[in-house]
Tab-separated table of C-alpha atoms and ligand atoms in Angstrom:
chain	number	residue	atom	x	y	z
A	132	ASN	CA	-0.105	-50.935	18.467
A	133	GLU	CA	2.035	-51.293	15.380
A	134	ILE	CA	3.921	-48.126	16.251
A	135	TYR	CA	4.520	-49.293	19.857
A	136	LEU	CA	5.779	-52.654	18.616
A	137	ASN	CA	8.096	-51.048	16.083
A	138	GLY	CA	9.349	-48.790	18.871
A	139	LEU	CA	10.531	-51.869	20.772
A	140	ALA	CA	12.791	-52.553	17.784
A	141	ASP	CA	13.837	-48.888	17.689
A	142	VAL	CA	11.978	-48.297	14.406
A	143	ARG	CA	10.118	-45.031	14.003
A	144	PRO	CA	7.417	-44.176	11.455
A	145	ASP	CA	8.842	-42.963	8.118
A	146	LEU	CA	6.574	-39.922	8.077
A	147	PRO	CA	5.281	-37.731	10.913
A	148	THR	CA	2.084	-38.815	12.666
A	149	ASP	CA	1.090	-35.146	12.984
A	150	LEU	CA	-0.314	-34.814	9.479
A	151	THR	CA	-0.085	-31.016	9.567
A	152	LYS	CA	3.704	-31.453	9.321
A	153	LEU	CA	3.469	-33.073	5.893
A	154	GLU	CA	2.911	-29.784	4.083
A	155	GLY	CA	6.303	-28.404	5.162
A	156	LEU	CA	8.051	-31.629	4.167
A	157	ALA	CA	6.316	-31.675	0.790
A	158	ALA	CA	7.334	-28.049	0.247
A	159	SER	CA	10.994	-29.019	0.485
A	160	LYS	CA	10.610	-32.092	-1.707
A	161	LEU	CA	8.422	-30.838	-4.570
A	162	SER	CA	9.239	-28.195	-7.169
A	163	ALA	CA	7.721	-24.772	-6.469
A	164	THR	CA	5.293	-25.339	-9.344
A	165	SER	CA	4.052	-28.691	-8.080
A	166	PHE	CA	3.860	-27.590	-4.462
A	167	GLY	CA	1.994	-24.420	-5.455
A	168	TYR	CA	-0.573	-26.494	-7.321
A	169	VAL	CA	-1.495	-28.440	-4.161
A	170	ALA	CA	-1.000	-25.899	-1.422
A	171	GLY	CA	-2.382	-22.919	-3.301
A	172	SER	CA	-5.890	-21.549	-2.960
A	173	ALA	CA	-7.910	-18.746	-4.480
A	174	GLY	CA	-6.926	-15.084	-4.152
A	175	SER	CA	-5.514	-14.070	-0.792
A	176	GLU	CA	-6.105	-17.661	0.388
A	177	GLY	CA	-8.334	-16.202	3.122
A	178	THR	CA	-11.024	-18.830	2.659
A	179	ALA	CA	-8.465	-21.610	2.933
A	180	ARG	CA	-7.372	-20.131	6.268
A	181	ALA	CA	-11.002	-19.666	7.337
A	182	ASN	CA	-11.619	-23.368	6.641
A	183	ARG	CA	-9.012	-24.237	9.262
A	184	ASP	CA	-9.956	-21.511	11.754
A	185	ALA	CA	-13.575	-22.675	11.768
A	186	PHE	CA	-12.538	-25.993	13.331
A	187	ASP	CA	-10.983	-24.155	16.277
A	188	ARG	CA	-14.280	-22.521	17.136
A	189	TRP	CA	-15.819	-25.904	17.890
A	190	ARG	CA	-14.498	-27.923	20.825
A	191	ILE	CA	-15.210	-31.515	21.799
A	192	VAL	CA	-16.665	-32.096	25.274
A	193	PRO	CA	-15.249	-35.426	26.516
A	194	ARG	CA	-17.616	-37.752	28.383
A	195	MET	CA	-16.470	-40.383	30.905
A	196	LEU	CA	-17.498	-43.874	32.051
A	197	ARG	CA	-19.383	-44.824	28.908
A	198	ASP	CA	-17.849	-48.252	28.145
A	199	VAL	CA	-15.905	-47.571	24.992
A	200	ALA	CA	-14.138	-50.954	24.940
A	201	GLU	CA	-15.751	-51.963	21.648
A	202	ARG	CA	-15.466	-49.277	18.989
A	203	ASP	CA	-16.973	-49.328	15.534
A	204	LEU	CA	-16.254	-46.516	13.107
A	205	SER	CA	-17.935	-48.138	10.129
A	206	VAL	CA	-20.601	-46.385	8.090
A	207	THR	CA	-22.458	-47.003	4.835
A	208	VAL	CA	-22.613	-43.968	2.581
A	209	LEU	CA	-24.521	-43.889	-0.712
A	210	GLY	CA	-24.601	-47.676	-0.653
A	211	THR	CA	-20.862	-48.061	0.000
A	212	PRO	CA	-19.769	-49.720	3.257
A	213	MET	CA	-16.695	-48.017	4.740
A	214	PRO	CA	-14.558	-48.999	7.750
A	215	ALA	CA	-14.392	-45.324	8.754
A	216	PRO	CA	-16.266	-42.191	7.685
A	217	VAL	CA	-13.375	-40.868	5.605
A	218	LEU	CA	-13.057	-40.753	1.808
A	219	LEU	CA	-10.209	-39.686	-0.432
A	220	ALA	CA	-11.374	-36.476	-2.103
A	221	PRO	CA	-10.915	-36.172	-5.851
A	222	ILE	CA	-7.564	-34.610	-6.719
A	223	GLY	CA	-6.761	-34.050	-10.374
A	224	VAL	CA	-3.397	-34.505	-12.089
A	225	GLN	CA	-1.789	-36.529	-9.312
A	226	SER	CA	1.238	-37.415	-11.432
A	227	ILE	CA	2.389	-33.866	-10.641
A	228	LEU	CA	3.007	-35.233	-7.147
A	229	HIS	CA	4.300	-38.729	-7.853
A	230	PRO	CA	4.723	-40.691	-11.094
A	231	ASP	CA	2.271	-43.369	-9.876
A	232	GLY	CA	-0.312	-40.655	-9.152
A	233	GLU	CA	-3.878	-41.922	-8.898
A	234	LEU	CA	-2.703	-45.546	-9.182
A	235	ALA	CA	-0.814	-45.251	-5.887
A	236	THR	CA	-3.782	-43.510	-4.292
A	237	ALA	CA	-6.185	-46.201	-5.495
A	238	ARG	CA	-3.913	-48.955	-4.138
A	239	ALA	CA	-3.577	-47.241	-0.765
A	240	ALA	CA	-7.346	-46.785	-0.583
A	241	ALA	CA	-7.898	-50.470	-1.330
A	242	ALA	CA	-5.355	-51.462	1.327
A	243	THR	CA	-7.222	-49.470	3.990
A	244	GLY	CA	-10.722	-50.256	2.728
A	245	LEU	CA	-11.523	-46.561	2.291
A	246	THR	CA	-13.268	-45.211	-0.787
A	247	THR	CA	-11.363	-43.186	-3.349
A	248	VAL	CA	-13.086	-40.601	-5.533
A	249	LEU	CA	-11.400	-40.368	-8.914
A	250	SER	CA	-11.217	-37.002	-10.656
A	251	THR	CA	-12.179	-36.608	-14.297
A	252	ALA	CA	-8.924	-34.636	-14.579
A	253	ALA	CA	-6.833	-37.631	-13.492
A	254	SER	CA	-3.439	-38.349	-14.986
A	255	HIS	CA	-4.298	-42.049	-15.402
A	256	THR	CA	-7.425	-43.342	-17.101
A	257	MET	CA	-10.372	-44.426	-14.997
A	258	GLU	CA	-9.913	-47.985	-16.276
A	259	GLU	CA	-6.255	-48.096	-15.150
A	260	VAL	CA	-7.199	-46.684	-11.761
A	261	ALA	CA	-10.019	-49.226	-11.389
A	262	GLU	CA	-7.527	-52.005	-12.015
A	263	ALA	CA	-5.128	-50.585	-9.405
A	264	ASN	CA	-8.018	-50.264	-6.945
A	265	GLY	CA	-9.059	-53.888	-7.615
A	266	PRO	CA	-11.613	-55.096	-5.071
A	267	GLY	CA	-11.488	-51.691	-3.321
A	268	SER	CA	-14.342	-49.238	-3.529
A	269	ARG	CA	-14.345	-46.250	-5.826
A	270	TRP	CA	-16.570	-43.362	-6.824
A	271	TYR	CA	-16.236	-41.196	-9.914
A	272	GLN	CA	-16.064	-37.390	-9.862
A	273	LEU	CA	-17.389	-35.663	-12.943
A	274	TYR	CA	-16.156	-32.372	-14.279
A	275	TRP	CA	-19.156	-31.875	-16.513
A	276	PRO	CA	-17.836	-31.070	-20.012
A	277	LYS	CA	-19.660	-28.916	-22.546
A	278	ASP	CA	-20.170	-31.824	-24.950
A	279	ARG	CA	-23.069	-33.943	-23.671
A	280	ASP	CA	-21.891	-36.990	-25.577
A	281	LEU	CA	-18.523	-36.753	-23.887
A	282	ALA	CA	-20.180	-36.459	-20.465
A	283	ALA	CA	-22.348	-39.504	-21.230
A	284	SER	CA	-19.294	-41.432	-22.395
A	285	PHE	CA	-17.438	-40.641	-19.150
A	286	LEU	CA	-20.414	-41.892	-17.134
A	287	ASP	CA	-20.719	-45.094	-19.181
A	288	ARG	CA	-17.016	-45.807	-18.798
A	289	ALA	CA	-17.110	-45.114	-15.053
A	290	LYS	CA	-20.037	-47.461	-14.591
A	291	ALA	CA	-18.343	-50.201	-16.619
A	292	ALA	CA	-15.149	-49.793	-14.574
A	293	GLY	CA	-16.926	-50.332	-11.261
A	294	TYR	CA	-17.289	-46.812	-9.903
A	295	THR	CA	-20.418	-47.080	-7.782
A	296	ALA	CA	-21.408	-43.484	-7.018
A	297	LEU	CA	-21.155	-40.248	-8.940
A	298	VAL	CA	-19.833	-37.007	-7.474
A	299	VAL	CA	-20.584	-33.974	-9.626
A	300	THR	CA	-18.395	-30.997	-8.845
A	301	LEU	CA	-20.348	-27.794	-9.411
A	302	ASP	CA	-17.957	-25.168	-8.061
A	303	THR	CA	-15.254	-25.533	-10.708
A	304	PHE	CA	-16.484	-25.005	-14.255
A	305	THR	CA	-13.285	-23.000	-14.587
A	306	LEU	CA	-10.229	-22.619	-12.382
A	307	ALA	CA	-10.401	-19.624	-10.056
A	308	TRP	CA	-7.913	-16.784	-9.652
A	309	ARG	CA	-5.155	-18.813	-8.032
A	310	PRO	CA	-2.059	-16.632	-7.792
A	311	ARG	CA	0.365	-19.482	-7.123
A	312	ASP	CA	-0.689	-21.238	-10.334
A	313	LEU	CA	-0.943	-17.999	-12.288
A	314	ASP	CA	2.553	-16.934	-11.239
A	315	GLN	CA	3.880	-20.304	-12.381
A	316	ALA	CA	2.000	-19.926	-15.685
A	317	TYR	CA	-0.038	-23.092	-15.053
A	318	LEU	CA	2.927	-25.209	-16.035
A	319	PRO	CA	1.596	-28.559	-14.786
A	320	PHE	CA	-1.613	-28.070	-16.732
A	321	ILE	CA	0.080	-26.896	-19.866
A	322	ARG	CA	2.197	-30.044	-19.836
A	323	GLY	CA	-1.153	-31.756	-20.287
A	324	ILE	CA	-0.831	-34.486	-17.698
A	325	GLY	CA	-4.433	-34.295	-16.518
A	326	VAL	CA	-5.983	-35.395	-19.748
A	327	ALA	CA	-5.813	-39.206	-19.680
A	328	ASN	CA	-9.576	-39.648	-19.395
A	329	TYR	CA	-10.195	-37.192	-22.213
A	330	PHE	CA	-7.533	-38.373	-24.641
A	331	SER	CA	-8.553	-42.022	-24.173
A	332	ASP	CA	-12.225	-41.311	-24.768
A	333	PRO	CA	-13.819	-42.392	-28.087
A	334	VAL	CA	-16.127	-39.353	-28.176
A	335	PHE	CA	-13.228	-36.997	-27.477
A	336	GLN	CA	-11.113	-38.702	-30.126
A	337	LYS	CA	-13.871	-38.333	-32.673
A	338	SER	CA	-13.958	-34.578	-32.003
A	339	VAL	CA	-10.243	-34.222	-32.698
A	340	GLY	CA	-10.239	-36.421	-35.782
A	341	GLY	CA	-8.922	-39.682	-34.309
A	342	PRO	CA	-6.600	-40.978	-31.586
A	343	VAL	CA	-4.367	-38.345	-30.016
A	344	THR	CA	-0.836	-38.490	-31.432
A	345	ASP	CA	2.049	-36.032	-31.585
A	346	ALA	CA	0.515	-34.660	-34.787
A	347	ASN	CA	-2.796	-33.527	-33.238
A	348	ARG	CA	-1.714	-33.145	-29.600
A	349	GLN	CA	-1.858	-29.364	-29.626
A	350	THR	CA	-5.356	-29.408	-31.116
A	351	ALA	CA	-6.396	-32.006	-28.558
A	352	LEU	CA	-5.079	-29.939	-25.652
A	353	LEU	CA	-6.932	-26.867	-26.860
A	354	HIS	CA	-10.084	-28.920	-27.325
A	355	TRP	CA	-9.717	-30.229	-23.774
A	356	ILE	CA	-9.370	-26.723	-22.334
A	357	GLY	CA	-12.443	-25.623	-24.285
A	358	GLN	CA	-14.440	-28.645	-23.106
A	359	PHE	CA	-13.389	-28.739	-19.465
A	360	GLY	CA	-16.362	-27.012	-17.843
A	361	ASN	CA	-19.715	-25.515	-18.666
A	362	PRO	CA	-20.595	-22.213	-16.970
A	363	SER	CA	-24.107	-22.173	-18.426
A	364	LEU	CA	-25.434	-25.220	-16.520
A	365	THR	CA	-28.536	-24.766	-14.345
A	366	TRP	CA	-30.565	-26.934	-11.990
A	367	ASP	CA	-32.680	-28.140	-14.920
A	368	ASP	CA	-29.625	-29.828	-16.415
A	369	LEU	CA	-29.426	-32.310	-13.545
A	370	ALA	CA	-32.069	-34.417	-15.284
A	371	PHE	CA	-29.349	-35.365	-17.773
A	372	LEU	CA	-27.329	-36.999	-14.991
A	373	ARG	CA	-30.272	-39.091	-13.866
A	374	GLU	CA	-30.782	-40.274	-17.427
A	375	HIS	CA	-27.171	-41.365	-17.781
A	376	TRP	CA	-26.302	-42.620	-14.293
A	377	ASP	CA	-28.439	-45.148	-12.457
A	378	GLY	CA	-26.414	-45.169	-9.207
A	379	PRO	CA	-26.323	-42.606	-6.408
A	380	ILE	CA	-25.378	-39.008	-7.248
A	381	ALA	CA	-23.931	-36.389	-4.884
A	382	LEU	CA	-23.439	-32.718	-5.735
A	383	LYS	CA	-20.095	-31.334	-4.574
A	384	GLY	CA	-19.574	-27.680	-3.763
A	385	ILE	CA	-22.828	-26.954	-1.921
A	386	GLN	CA	-22.597	-24.110	0.625
A	387	HIS	CA	-26.055	-22.471	0.686
A	388	PRO	CA	-29.025	-24.190	2.363
A	389	ASP	CA	-31.284	-23.309	-0.578
A	390	ASP	CA	-28.908	-25.072	-2.964
A	391	ALA	CA	-29.017	-28.117	-0.688
A	392	ARG	CA	-32.838	-28.026	-0.833
A	393	ARG	CA	-32.747	-27.744	-4.610
A	394	ALA	CA	-30.441	-30.748	-4.793
A	395	VAL	CA	-32.943	-32.799	-2.798
A	396	ASP	CA	-35.847	-31.495	-4.897
A	397	ALA	CA	-33.947	-32.474	-8.039
A	398	GLY	CA	-33.774	-36.055	-6.771
A	399	MET	CA	-30.081	-36.075	-5.991
A	400	ASP	CA	-28.936	-38.585	-3.356
A	401	GLY	CA	-26.502	-36.408	-1.487
A	402	VAL	CA	-24.625	-33.141	-1.176
A	403	ILE	CA	-20.995	-32.510	-0.380
A	404	VAL	CA	-20.606	-29.356	1.650
A	405	SER	CA	-17.319	-28.135	0.224
A	406	ASN	CA	-15.636	-24.975	-0.961
A	407	HIS	CA	-12.976	-26.921	-2.855
A	408	GLY	CA	-10.478	-26.384	-0.057
A	409	GLY	CA	-10.720	-22.606	-0.499
A	410	ARG	CA	-9.465	-22.919	-4.064
A	411	GLN	CA	-12.405	-21.338	-5.872
A	412	VAL	CA	-14.088	-18.330	-4.186
A	413	ASP	CA	-11.712	-16.314	-2.052
A	414	GLY	CA	-13.747	-14.502	0.589
A	415	ALA	CA	-16.274	-17.325	0.770
A	416	LEU	CA	-17.380	-18.630	4.141
A	417	ALA	CA	-15.570	-21.476	5.836
A	418	SER	CA	-17.012	-24.785	4.717
A	419	LEU	CA	-17.478	-25.886	8.353
A	420	ASP	CA	-19.625	-22.773	8.937
A	421	ALA	CA	-21.804	-23.783	5.990
A	422	LEU	CA	-22.293	-27.316	7.327
A	423	PRO	CA	-24.824	-26.588	10.135
A	424	LEU	CA	-26.868	-24.408	7.747
A	425	VAL	CA	-27.104	-27.259	5.245
A	426	VAL	CA	-27.835	-29.794	7.985
A	427	ASP	CA	-30.687	-27.580	9.238
A	428	ALA	CA	-32.097	-27.362	5.733
A	429	VAL	CA	-31.892	-30.979	4.534
A	430	GLY	CA	-30.569	-33.112	7.401
A	431	GLY	CA	-32.410	-36.430	7.542
A	432	ARG	CA	-33.629	-36.005	3.946
A	433	THR	CA	-30.375	-36.683	2.140
A	434	THR	CA	-26.792	-37.804	2.621
A	435	ILE	CA	-24.543	-34.954	3.716
A	436	LEU	CA	-20.798	-35.207	3.256
A	437	PHE	CA	-18.254	-32.575	4.157
A	438	ASP	CA	-14.819	-31.391	3.050
A	439	SER	CA	-12.383	-28.484	3.139
A	440	GLY	CA	-9.904	-28.135	5.956
A	441	VAL	CA	-9.962	-31.601	7.560
A	442	ARG	CA	-6.465	-32.318	8.908
A	443	THR	CA	-6.897	-34.368	12.114
A	444	GLY	CA	-9.041	-37.056	13.680
A	445	ALA	CA	-10.587	-34.365	15.884
A	446	ASP	CA	-11.573	-32.405	12.765
A	447	VAL	CA	-13.363	-35.477	11.417
A	448	ALA	CA	-15.165	-35.960	14.741
A	449	LYS	CA	-16.299	-32.322	14.746
A	450	ALA	CA	-17.698	-32.468	11.206
A	451	LEU	CA	-19.557	-35.680	12.051
A	452	ALA	CA	-20.935	-34.166	15.261
A	453	LEU	CA	-22.184	-31.211	13.206
A	454	GLY	CA	-24.163	-33.589	11.012
A	455	ALA	CA	-21.961	-34.895	8.207
A	456	GLN	CA	-22.198	-38.629	7.534
A	457	ALA	CA	-18.585	-38.760	6.365
A	458	VAL	CA	-15.787	-36.410	5.334
A	459	LEU	CA	-13.419	-36.193	2.405
A	460	VAL	CA	-9.781	-35.225	2.789
A	461	ALA	CA	-7.544	-33.943	0.033
A	462	ARG	CA	-4.289	-32.158	0.778
A	463	PRO	CA	-3.094	-34.452	3.588
A	464	TYR	CA	-3.036	-37.489	1.324
A	465	ALA	CA	-1.686	-35.437	-1.582
A	466	TYR	CA	1.330	-34.629	0.586
A	467	GLY	CA	1.559	-38.282	1.632
A	468	LEU	CA	1.598	-39.232	-2.048
A	469	ALA	CA	4.308	-36.680	-2.796
A	470	LEU	CA	6.461	-37.878	0.104
A	471	GLY	CA	6.025	-41.632	-0.119
A	472	GLY	CA	3.850	-42.756	-3.020
A	473	GLU	CA	1.384	-45.485	-2.119
A	474	ALA	CA	2.961	-46.021	1.316
A	475	GLY	CA	2.732	-42.295	2.004
A	476	VAL	CA	-0.993	-42.234	1.229
A	477	ARG	CA	-1.520	-45.347	3.350
A	478	HIS	CA	0.318	-43.686	6.240
A	479	VAL	CA	-1.961	-40.652	6.076
A	480	LEU	CA	-5.149	-42.706	5.911
A	481	ARG	CA	-4.155	-44.991	8.764
A	482	CYS	CA	-3.054	-42.090	10.991
A	483	LEU	CA	-6.300	-40.268	10.375
A	484	GLN	CA	-8.379	-43.356	11.128
A	485	ALA	CA	-6.398	-44.173	14.263
A	486	GLU	CA	-6.523	-40.610	15.552
A	487	LEU	CA	-10.250	-40.455	14.913
A	488	GLU	CA	-10.811	-43.696	16.764
A	489	LEU	CA	-8.764	-42.558	19.763
A	490	THR	CA	-10.413	-39.137	19.831
A	491	MET	CA	-13.854	-40.703	19.737
A	492	ALA	CA	-13.088	-43.307	22.391
A	493	LEU	CA	-11.355	-40.902	24.765
A	494	SER	CA	-14.265	-38.501	24.476
A	495	GLY	CA	-16.785	-41.272	25.186
A	496	HIS	CA	-18.077	-42.243	21.727
A	497	ARG	CA	-18.224	-45.822	20.503
A	498	THR	CA	-19.826	-45.256	17.137
A	499	VAL	CA	-20.141	-42.508	14.594
A	500	SER	CA	-23.850	-42.087	15.313
A	501	GLU	CA	-23.050	-41.205	18.937
A	502	LEU	CA	-21.314	-38.030	17.740
A	503	THR	CA	-23.955	-35.315	17.898
A	504	LEU	CA	-24.198	-31.599	18.600
A	505	ASP	CA	-24.212	-32.584	22.268
A	506	SER	CA	-20.571	-33.683	21.803
A	507	LEU	CA	-19.457	-30.104	21.011
A	508	VAL	CA	-19.464	-26.562	22.338
A	509	ARG	CA	-18.902	-23.499	20.212
A	510	VAL	CA	-16.300	-21.190	21.704
B	197	LIG	C1	-8.638	-30.564	-5.548
B	197	LIG	N1	-10.024	-30.679	-5.524
B	197	LIG	C2	-10.671	-31.266	-6.588
B	197	LIG	N2	-12.016	-31.464	-6.533
B	197	LIG	C3	-12.660	-32.062	-7.543
B	197	LIG	O1	-13.870	-32.243	-7.459
B	197	LIG	N3	-11.969	-32.498	-8.641
B	197	LIG	C4	-10.630	-32.328	-8.776
B	197	LIG	O2	-10.034	-32.725	-9.767
B	197	LIG	C5	-9.947	-31.668	-7.728
B	197	LIG	N4	-8.610	-31.445	-7.806
B	197	LIG	C6	-7.934	-30.939	-6.719
B	197	LIG	C7	-6.563	-30.815	-6.762
B	197	LIG	C8	-5.861	-30.380	-5.642
B	197	LIG	C9	-4.374	-30.298	-5.691
B	197	LIG	C10	-6.560	-30.049	-4.461
B	197	LIG	C11	-5.832	-29.605	-3.215
B	197	LIG	C12	-7.925	-30.127	-4.428
B	197	LIG	C13	-10.779	-30.301	-4.320
B	197	LIG	C14	-10.831	-31.449	-3.324
B	197	LIG	O3	-11.565	-32.533	-3.834
B	197	LIG	C15	-11.483	-31.033	-1.992
B	197	LIG	O4	-12.759	-30.495	-2.209
B	197	LIG	C16	-10.693	-30.019	-1.184
B	197	LIG	O5	-9.340	-29.952	-1.534
B	197	LIG	C17	-10.814	-30.376	0.289
B	197	LIG	O6	-10.092	-29.534	1.078
B	197	LIG	P1	-8.706	-29.950	1.768
B	197	LIG	O7	-8.879	-31.317	2.382
B	197	LIG	O8	-7.669	-29.903	0.718
B	197	LIG	O9	-8.554	-28.855	2.783
């Protein structure tokens, strides 16, 4: 409606409403290094392509005459009410894309009512982001560091700053073989702009002999790199999370049905079927192909979220019909951020919500729960 009304005054949207066009625009605006960081994936980028191709193999079967006058896209996921089943996936080091970074993202999320998931590797501290998000809703994504005290400190801070659910990313204890980043010598990372949560942390500061200043910055950066992830974690370690986090916990990066079962057995509250947007294991299956396997294994016993490759409202509808309770999107809003800061992120979120609502209504669905396998055919 807003777009029609603006049209009467000859005003067009600032950014394209086809969100797949944002990548090309961002490519011309950002430096090669920054663009490569967002757009790049692991290895030949075959899994990133597979993520997209998998959506084409499922097609929506529109139904008619089902009274879709009143539509309601709202859901409650891990205790968080949401106006639509879409979350902002954690994206680290967002100041590579825009100086306001995660602050802009958190403001845009609050303006739309959607939930933002803040990365441990954010370029602003979780307290600053919480303030920008205000009365909005926010979850915290943990990159589980080697030092247990540091992990516990992150969780305490997140809780105190109003992050209500914990997302633990399991697929990235180290960055994968990502040629675009490797060829650019990891410049954004080396500049150290993803370390705000670490450098501001009392436990981290203790390990580097006090607050981080120009004098110990190099030591602090090296300590951060050494701490970032822990490849020796096993399922038994999840007990630690339960001890230190009393809210809901979802494991991100689940692709195998047995891992989903183990997550449920370990008392986790949800899984996020994700292959990190194809950024970790090149040659891995498309995340959308993993979704039905996980739904078969644990559907009805836990919360199942999905990401990797969502670009349109139809994509969201397909993932929901396949059994996800909500989806996370990453690159589309990253490009929105790069192109227009907070307003750019808001544009992306509102387009996605509006396209989802139209797709659902025009295919005969009033609510998210009406999207089922019966809404799709595999071609
Ligand atoms: C990510 N992702 C990510 N995930 C995470 O748990 N913590 C993080 O800090 C990041 N950082 C990050 C940076 C960038 C630039 C991208 C593109 C992605 C992964 C992200 O949360 C999500 O799983 C996938 O990106 C989803 O796929 P799409 O929507 O990008 O196709």
